[in-house]
């Protein structure tokens, strides 16, 4: 087995692979992440595995219990209301602060991520859409210059990626509902970007709240699909 230093390419590879599997629910909530098995699977020492698990724990995707090791964080439909309440407060707060505190470099990054989302939406690829959407909102959090809010908000964004991936699973291609949702998301992003650029804090906060509601409605629509409900419920059962 190859020995690789901390923060090595091996650590990054393990992190990205596990993160992708967790977000896609290929690794079920509650699944055990045994260091020895993971290191063997990726042909690395335990050090890069521990590094990857630490990063995933910081993002809220993995939990670690003394004596029980690391496990994929739970995902429960009963927590959705609390999730959206928290996301609404955090997103409105960081977006308002971003409008007040942003610098030109923030505007440049936001515009780049906004355009990347629009390009990703054209591909109708849930993984690409999730990742670039995260990058756009994470850039807003950075522009807010509030480390406490940014940390809490970005953890909520990561959890939203898991929920978002499940709600995308009802679509096998670009149907009208998904096309409409993506168009609305692009419109929201452009309006939020403009409000932040113009330092209009009130508009930025209002738009951020409306954007959370757009996401909530998409998830609610997906949950009405029996196939998606069964998939989420099956994943949730592994959490116990």
CSV table of C-alpha atoms in Angstrom, one decimal:
chain,number,residue,atom,x,y,z
A,1,UNK,CA,0.0,0.0,0.0
A,2,UNK,CA,1.4,3.4,-0.9
A,3,UNK,CA,2.3,5.9,1.9
A,4,UNK,CA,1.0,9.4,1.0
A,5,UNK,CA,1.5,12.6,3.0
A,6,UNK,CA,-1.3,14.6,4.5
A,7,UNK,CA,-3.0,16.9,2.0
A,8,UNK,CA,-1.6,14.7,-0.7
A,9,UNK,CA,-3.3,13.9,-4.0
A,10,UNK,CA,-4.4,10.7,-2.4
A,11,UNK,CA,-6.3,12.6,0.3
A,12,UNK,CA,-8.0,14.8,-2.3
A,13,UNK,CA,-8.9,11.8,-4.4
A,14,UNK,CA,-10.5,10.0,-1.4
A,15,UNK,CA,-12.3,13.1,-0.3
A,16,UNK,CA,-13.8,13.9,-3.7
A,17,UNK,CA,-14.9,10.3,-4.3
A,18,UNK,CA,-16.5,9.8,-0.9
A,19,UNK,CA,-18.2,13.3,-1.2
A,20,UNK,CA,-19.6,12.4,-4.5
A,21,UNK,CA,-21.0,9.1,-3.3
A,22,UNK,CA,-22.5,10.7,-0.2
A,23,UNK,CA,-24.2,13.5,-2.2
A,24,UNK,CA,-25.6,11.0,-4.7
A,25,UNK,CA,-26.8,8.7,-1.9
A,26,UNK,CA,-24.6,5.9,-3.3
A,27,UNK,CA,-23.3,5.8,0.2
A,28,UNK,CA,-26.4,5.7,2.3
A,29,UNK,CA,-27.0,7.8,5.4
A,30,UNK,CA,-25.7,5.9,8.4
A,31,UNK,CA,-23.3,3.8,6.4
A,32,UNK,CA,-20.1,3.0,8.2
A,33,UNK,CA,-16.8,4.4,6.9
A,34,UNK,CA,-14.2,2.1,8.2
A,35,UNK,CA,-10.7,3.6,7.8
A,36,UNK,CA,-9.1,0.3,7.0
A,37,UNK,CA,-11.6,-0.6,4.4
A,38,UNK,CA,-11.5,2.8,2.8
A,39,UNK,CA,-7.7,2.9,2.7
A,40,UNK,CA,-7.6,-0.6,1.1
A,41,UNK,CA,-10.2,0.4,-1.5
A,42,UNK,CA,-8.3,3.5,-2.6
A,43,UNK,CA,-4.9,2.0,-2.1
A,44,UNK,CA,-3.7,4.7,0.3
A,45,UNK,CA,-2.5,4.7,3.9
A,46,UNK,CA,-4.9,5.7,6.7
A,47,UNK,CA,-3.5,9.2,6.9
A,48,UNK,CA,-5.1,10.5,3.7
A,49,UNK,CA,-8.3,8.7,4.6
A,50,UNK,CA,-8.4,10.5,8.0
A,51,UNK,CA,-7.8,13.8,6.2
A,52,UNK,CA,-10.7,13.2,3.9
A,53,UNK,CA,-13.0,12.2,6.7
A,54,UNK,CA,-12.1,15.3,8.7
A,55,UNK,CA,-13.0,17.5,5.7
A,56,UNK,CA,-16.3,15.6,5.2
A,57,UNK,CA,-17.1,15.9,8.9
A,58,UNK,CA,-16.5,19.7,8.8
A,59,UNK,CA,-19.0,19.9,5.9
A,60,UNK,CA,-21.6,17.9,7.9
A,61,UNK,CA,-21.6,14.9,5.5
A,62,UNK,CA,-19.9,12.6,8.0
A,63,UNK,CA,-20.3,12.1,11.8
A,64,UNK,CA,-17.8,10.6,14.1
A,65,UNK,CA,-18.8,8.9,17.4
A,66,UNK,CA,-16.1,7.8,19.9
A,67,UNK,CA,-15.9,4.0,19.9
A,68,UNK,CA,-18.1,3.7,16.7
A,69,UNK,CA,-16.0,5.4,14.1
A,70,UNK,CA,-17.1,7.5,11.2
A,71,UNK,CA,-20.5,7.2,9.5
A,72,UNK,CA,-22.4,9.0,6.7
A,73,UNK,CA,-24.5,11.7,8.3
A,74,UNK,CA,-28.3,11.0,8.6
A,75,UNK,CA,-30.9,12.3,6.2
A,76,UNK,CA,-34.4,12.5,7.5
A,77,UNK,CA,-37.6,13.8,5.8
A,78,UNK,CA,-38.8,15.0,9.2
A,79,UNK,CA,-35.9,17.5,9.3
A,80,UNK,CA,-36.8,19.2,6.0
A,81,UNK,CA,-39.0,21.9,7.6
A,82,UNK,CA,-36.2,22.8,10.1
A,83,UNK,CA,-33.7,22.7,7.3
A,84,UNK,CA,-35.6,25.2,5.2
A,85,UNK,CA,-36.3,27.5,8.2
A,86,UNK,CA,-32.5,27.6,8.9
A,87,UNK,CA,-31.5,28.0,5.3
A,88,UNK,CA,-33.9,30.9,4.8
A,89,UNK,CA,-32.5,32.8,7.8
A,90,UNK,CA,-28.9,32.1,6.8
A,91,UNK,CA,-29.3,32.9,3.1
A,92,UNK,CA,-31.1,36.1,3.7
A,93,UNK,CA,-28.4,37.2,6.2
A,94,UNK,CA,-25.3,36.4,4.2
A,95,UNK,CA,-26.8,37.9,1.0
A,96,UNK,CA,-27.7,41.1,2.8
A,97,UNK,CA,-24.2,41.4,4.3
A,98,UNK,CA,-22.6,40.5,0.9
A,99,UNK,CA,-24.4,43.5,-0.6
A,100,UNK,CA,-23.0,45.8,2.1
A,101,UNK,CA,-19.5,44.4,2.2
A,102,UNK,CA,-18.7,43.1,-1.2
A,103,UNK,CA,-15.5,44.2,-3.1
A,104,UNK,CA,-14.9,44.2,-6.8
A,105,UNK,CA,-13.1,40.8,-6.6
A,106,UNK,CA,-16.2,39.3,-5.1
A,107,UNK,CA,-18.3,40.6,-8.0
A,108,UNK,CA,-15.9,39.1,-10.5
A,109,UNK,CA,-16.1,35.7,-8.7
A,110,UNK,CA,-19.9,35.8,-8.4
A,111,UNK,CA,-20.3,36.6,-12.1
A,112,UNK,CA,-18.0,33.8,-13.1
A,113,UNK,CA,-19.9,31.3,-11.0
A,114,UNK,CA,-23.2,32.7,-12.2
A,115,UNK,CA,-22.2,32.1,-15.8
A,116,UNK,CA,-20.8,28.7,-14.9
A,117,UNK,CA,-24.2,27.7,-13.5
A,118,UNK,CA,-25.9,28.8,-16.7
A,119,UNK,CA,-23.5,26.7,-18.7
A,120,UNK,CA,-24.1,23.7,-16.4
A,121,UNK,CA,-27.8,24.1,-16.6
A,122,UNK,CA,-27.6,23.6,-20.4
A,123,UNK,CA,-26.0,20.2,-19.8
A,124,UNK,CA,-28.9,19.1,-17.5
A,125,UNK,CA,-26.3,17.3,-15.3
A,126,UNK,CA,-27.4,17.2,-11.7
A,127,UNK,CA,-23.9,16.9,-10.3
A,128,UNK,CA,-22.6,19.9,-12.3
A,129,UNK,CA,-25.6,21.9,-11.4
A,130,UNK,CA,-25.3,21.1,-7.7
A,131,UNK,CA,-21.6,21.9,-7.7
A,132,UNK,CA,-21.7,25.2,-9.5
A,133,UNK,CA,-24.8,26.3,-7.6
A,134,UNK,CA,-22.9,25.7,-4.4
A,135,UNK,CA,-19.9,27.7,-5.7
A,136,UNK,CA,-22.2,30.7,-6.5
A,137,UNK,CA,-23.7,30.8,-3.0
A,138,UNK,CA,-20.4,30.0,-1.3
A,139,UNK,CA,-19.0,33.1,-3.1
A,140,UNK,CA,-21.8,35.1,-1.7
A,141,UNK,CA,-21.0,33.8,1.8
A,142,UNK,CA,-17.3,34.8,1.3
A,143,UNK,CA,-18.4,38.3,0.2
A,144,UNK,CA,-20.4,38.7,3.5
A,145,UNK,CA,-17.1,38.5,5.4
A,146,UNK,CA,-18.7,36.9,8.5
A,147,UNK,CA,-16.9,33.7,9.4
A,148,UNK,CA,-19.6,32.4,11.8
A,149,UNK,CA,-22.4,32.9,9.3
A,150,UNK,CA,-20.4,31.7,6.4
A,151,UNK,CA,-19.5,28.4,8.2
A,152,UNK,CA,-23.1,27.7,9.2
A,153,UNK,CA,-24.5,28.7,5.8
A,154,UNK,CA,-22.0,26.6,3.8
A,155,UNK,CA,-22.9,23.5,5.9
A,156,UNK,CA,-26.5,24.1,5.0
A,157,UNK,CA,-25.6,24.4,1.4
A,158,UNK,CA,-23.8,21.1,1.5
A,159,UNK,CA,-26.9,19.4,3.1
A,160,UNK,CA,-29.0,21.2,0.4
A,161,UNK,CA,-26.9,19.5,-2.2
A,162,UNK,CA,-27.9,16.0,-0.9
A,163,UNK,CA,-31.5,17.0,-0.8
A,164,UNK,CA,-31.2,18.7,-4.2
A,165,UNK,CA,-29.7,15.6,-5.8
A,166,UNK,CA,-32.6,13.5,-4.7
A,167,UNK,CA,-35.1,15.9,-6.0
A,168,UNK,CA,-33.3,15.9,-9.4
A,169,UNK,CA,-33.6,12.1,-9.6
A,170,UNK,CA,-37.2,12.3,-10.7
A,171,UNK,CA,-36.0,13.7,-14.1
A,172,UNK,CA,-34.5,11.5,-16.7
A,173,UNK,CA,-34.0,14.4,-19.0
A,174,UNK,CA,-35.0,18.0,-19.6
A,175,UNK,CA,-38.8,17.9,-19.1
A,176,UNK,CA,-40.9,21.1,-18.9
A,177,UNK,CA,-40.9,21.3,-15.0
A,178,UNK,CA,-37.1,21.0,-14.8
A,179,UNK,CA,-36.6,23.5,-17.6
A,180,UNK,CA,-38.9,26.0,-15.9
A,181,UNK,CA,-37.1,25.5,-12.6
A,182,UNK,CA,-33.7,26.0,-14.1
A,183,UNK,CA,-34.9,29.1,-15.9
A,184,UNK,CA,-36.2,30.5,-12.6
A,185,UNK,CA,-33.0,29.7,-10.9
A,186,UNK,CA,-30.9,31.5,-13.5
A,187,UNK,CA,-33.3,34.5,-13.2
A,188,UNK,CA,-32.9,34.5,-9.4
A,189,UNK,CA,-29.1,34.3,-9.6
A,190,UNK,CA,-29.0,37.2,-12.0
A,191,UNK,CA,-31.2,39.4,-9.8
A,192,UNK,CA,-29.2,38.5,-6.7
A,193,UNK,CA,-26.0,39.2,-8.4
A,194,UNK,CA,-27.3,42.6,-9.6
A,195,UNK,CA,-28.5,43.5,-6.1
A,196,UNK,CA,-25.2,42.7,-4.5
A,197,UNK,CA,-23.3,44.5,-7.3
A,198,UNK,CA,-25.5,47.6,-6.7
A,199,UNK,CA,-25.1,47.3,-2.9
A,200,UNK,CA,-28.9,47.1,-2.6
A,201,UNK,CA,-29.1,45.2,0.7
A,202,UNK,CA,-32.9,45.2,1.0
A,203,UNK,CA,-33.4,43.8,-2.5
A,204,UNK,CA,-30.6,41.2,-2.0
A,205,UNK,CA,-32.2,39.9,1.2
A,206,UNK,CA,-35.7,39.7,-0.3
A,207,UNK,CA,-34.4,37.9,-3.4
A,208,UNK,CA,-32.4,35.5,-1.2
A,209,UNK,CA,-35.6,34.5,0.7
A,210,UNK,CA,-37.5,34.1,-2.6
A,211,UNK,CA,-34.7,31.8,-3.9
A,212,UNK,CA,-35.0,29.5,-0.8
A,213,UNK,CA,-38.7,29.3,-1.5
A,214,UNK,CA,-38.0,28.3,-5.1
A,215,UNK,CA,-35.8,25.4,-3.9
A,216,UNK,CA,-38.4,24.4,-1.2
A,217,UNK,CA,-41.1,24.2,-3.8
A,218,UNK,CA,-38.9,22.0,-6.1
A,219,UNK,CA,-38.2,19.6,-3.2
A,220,UNK,CA,-41.9,19.5,-2.3
A,221,UNK,CA,-42.9,18.7,-5.8
A,222,UNK,CA,-40.3,15.9,-5.9
A,223,UNK,CA,-41.5,14.4,-2.7
A,224,UNK,CA,-45.0,14.1,-4.2
A,225,UNK,CA,-43.4,11.7,-6.7
A,226,UNK,CA,-43.7,8.1,-5.3
A,227,UNK,CA,-40.4,7.0,-6.8
A,228,UNK,CA,-38.5,9.9,-5.1
A,229,UNK,CA,-40.3,9.4,-1.8
A,230,UNK,CA,-39.4,5.7,-1.8
A,231,UNK,CA,-35.8,6.6,-2.5
A,232,UNK,CA,-35.5,9.2,0.3
A,233,UNK,CA,-37.3,6.9,2.7
A,234,UNK,CA,-35.0,4.0,1.9
A,235,UNK,CA,-32.0,6.3,2.4
A,236,UNK,CA,-33.5,7.6,5.7
A,237,UNK,CA,-34.0,4.0,7.1
A,238,UNK,CA,-30.2,3.6,6.9
A,239,UNK,CA,-29.8,6.6,9.2
A,240,UNK,CA,-31.1,4.7,12.2
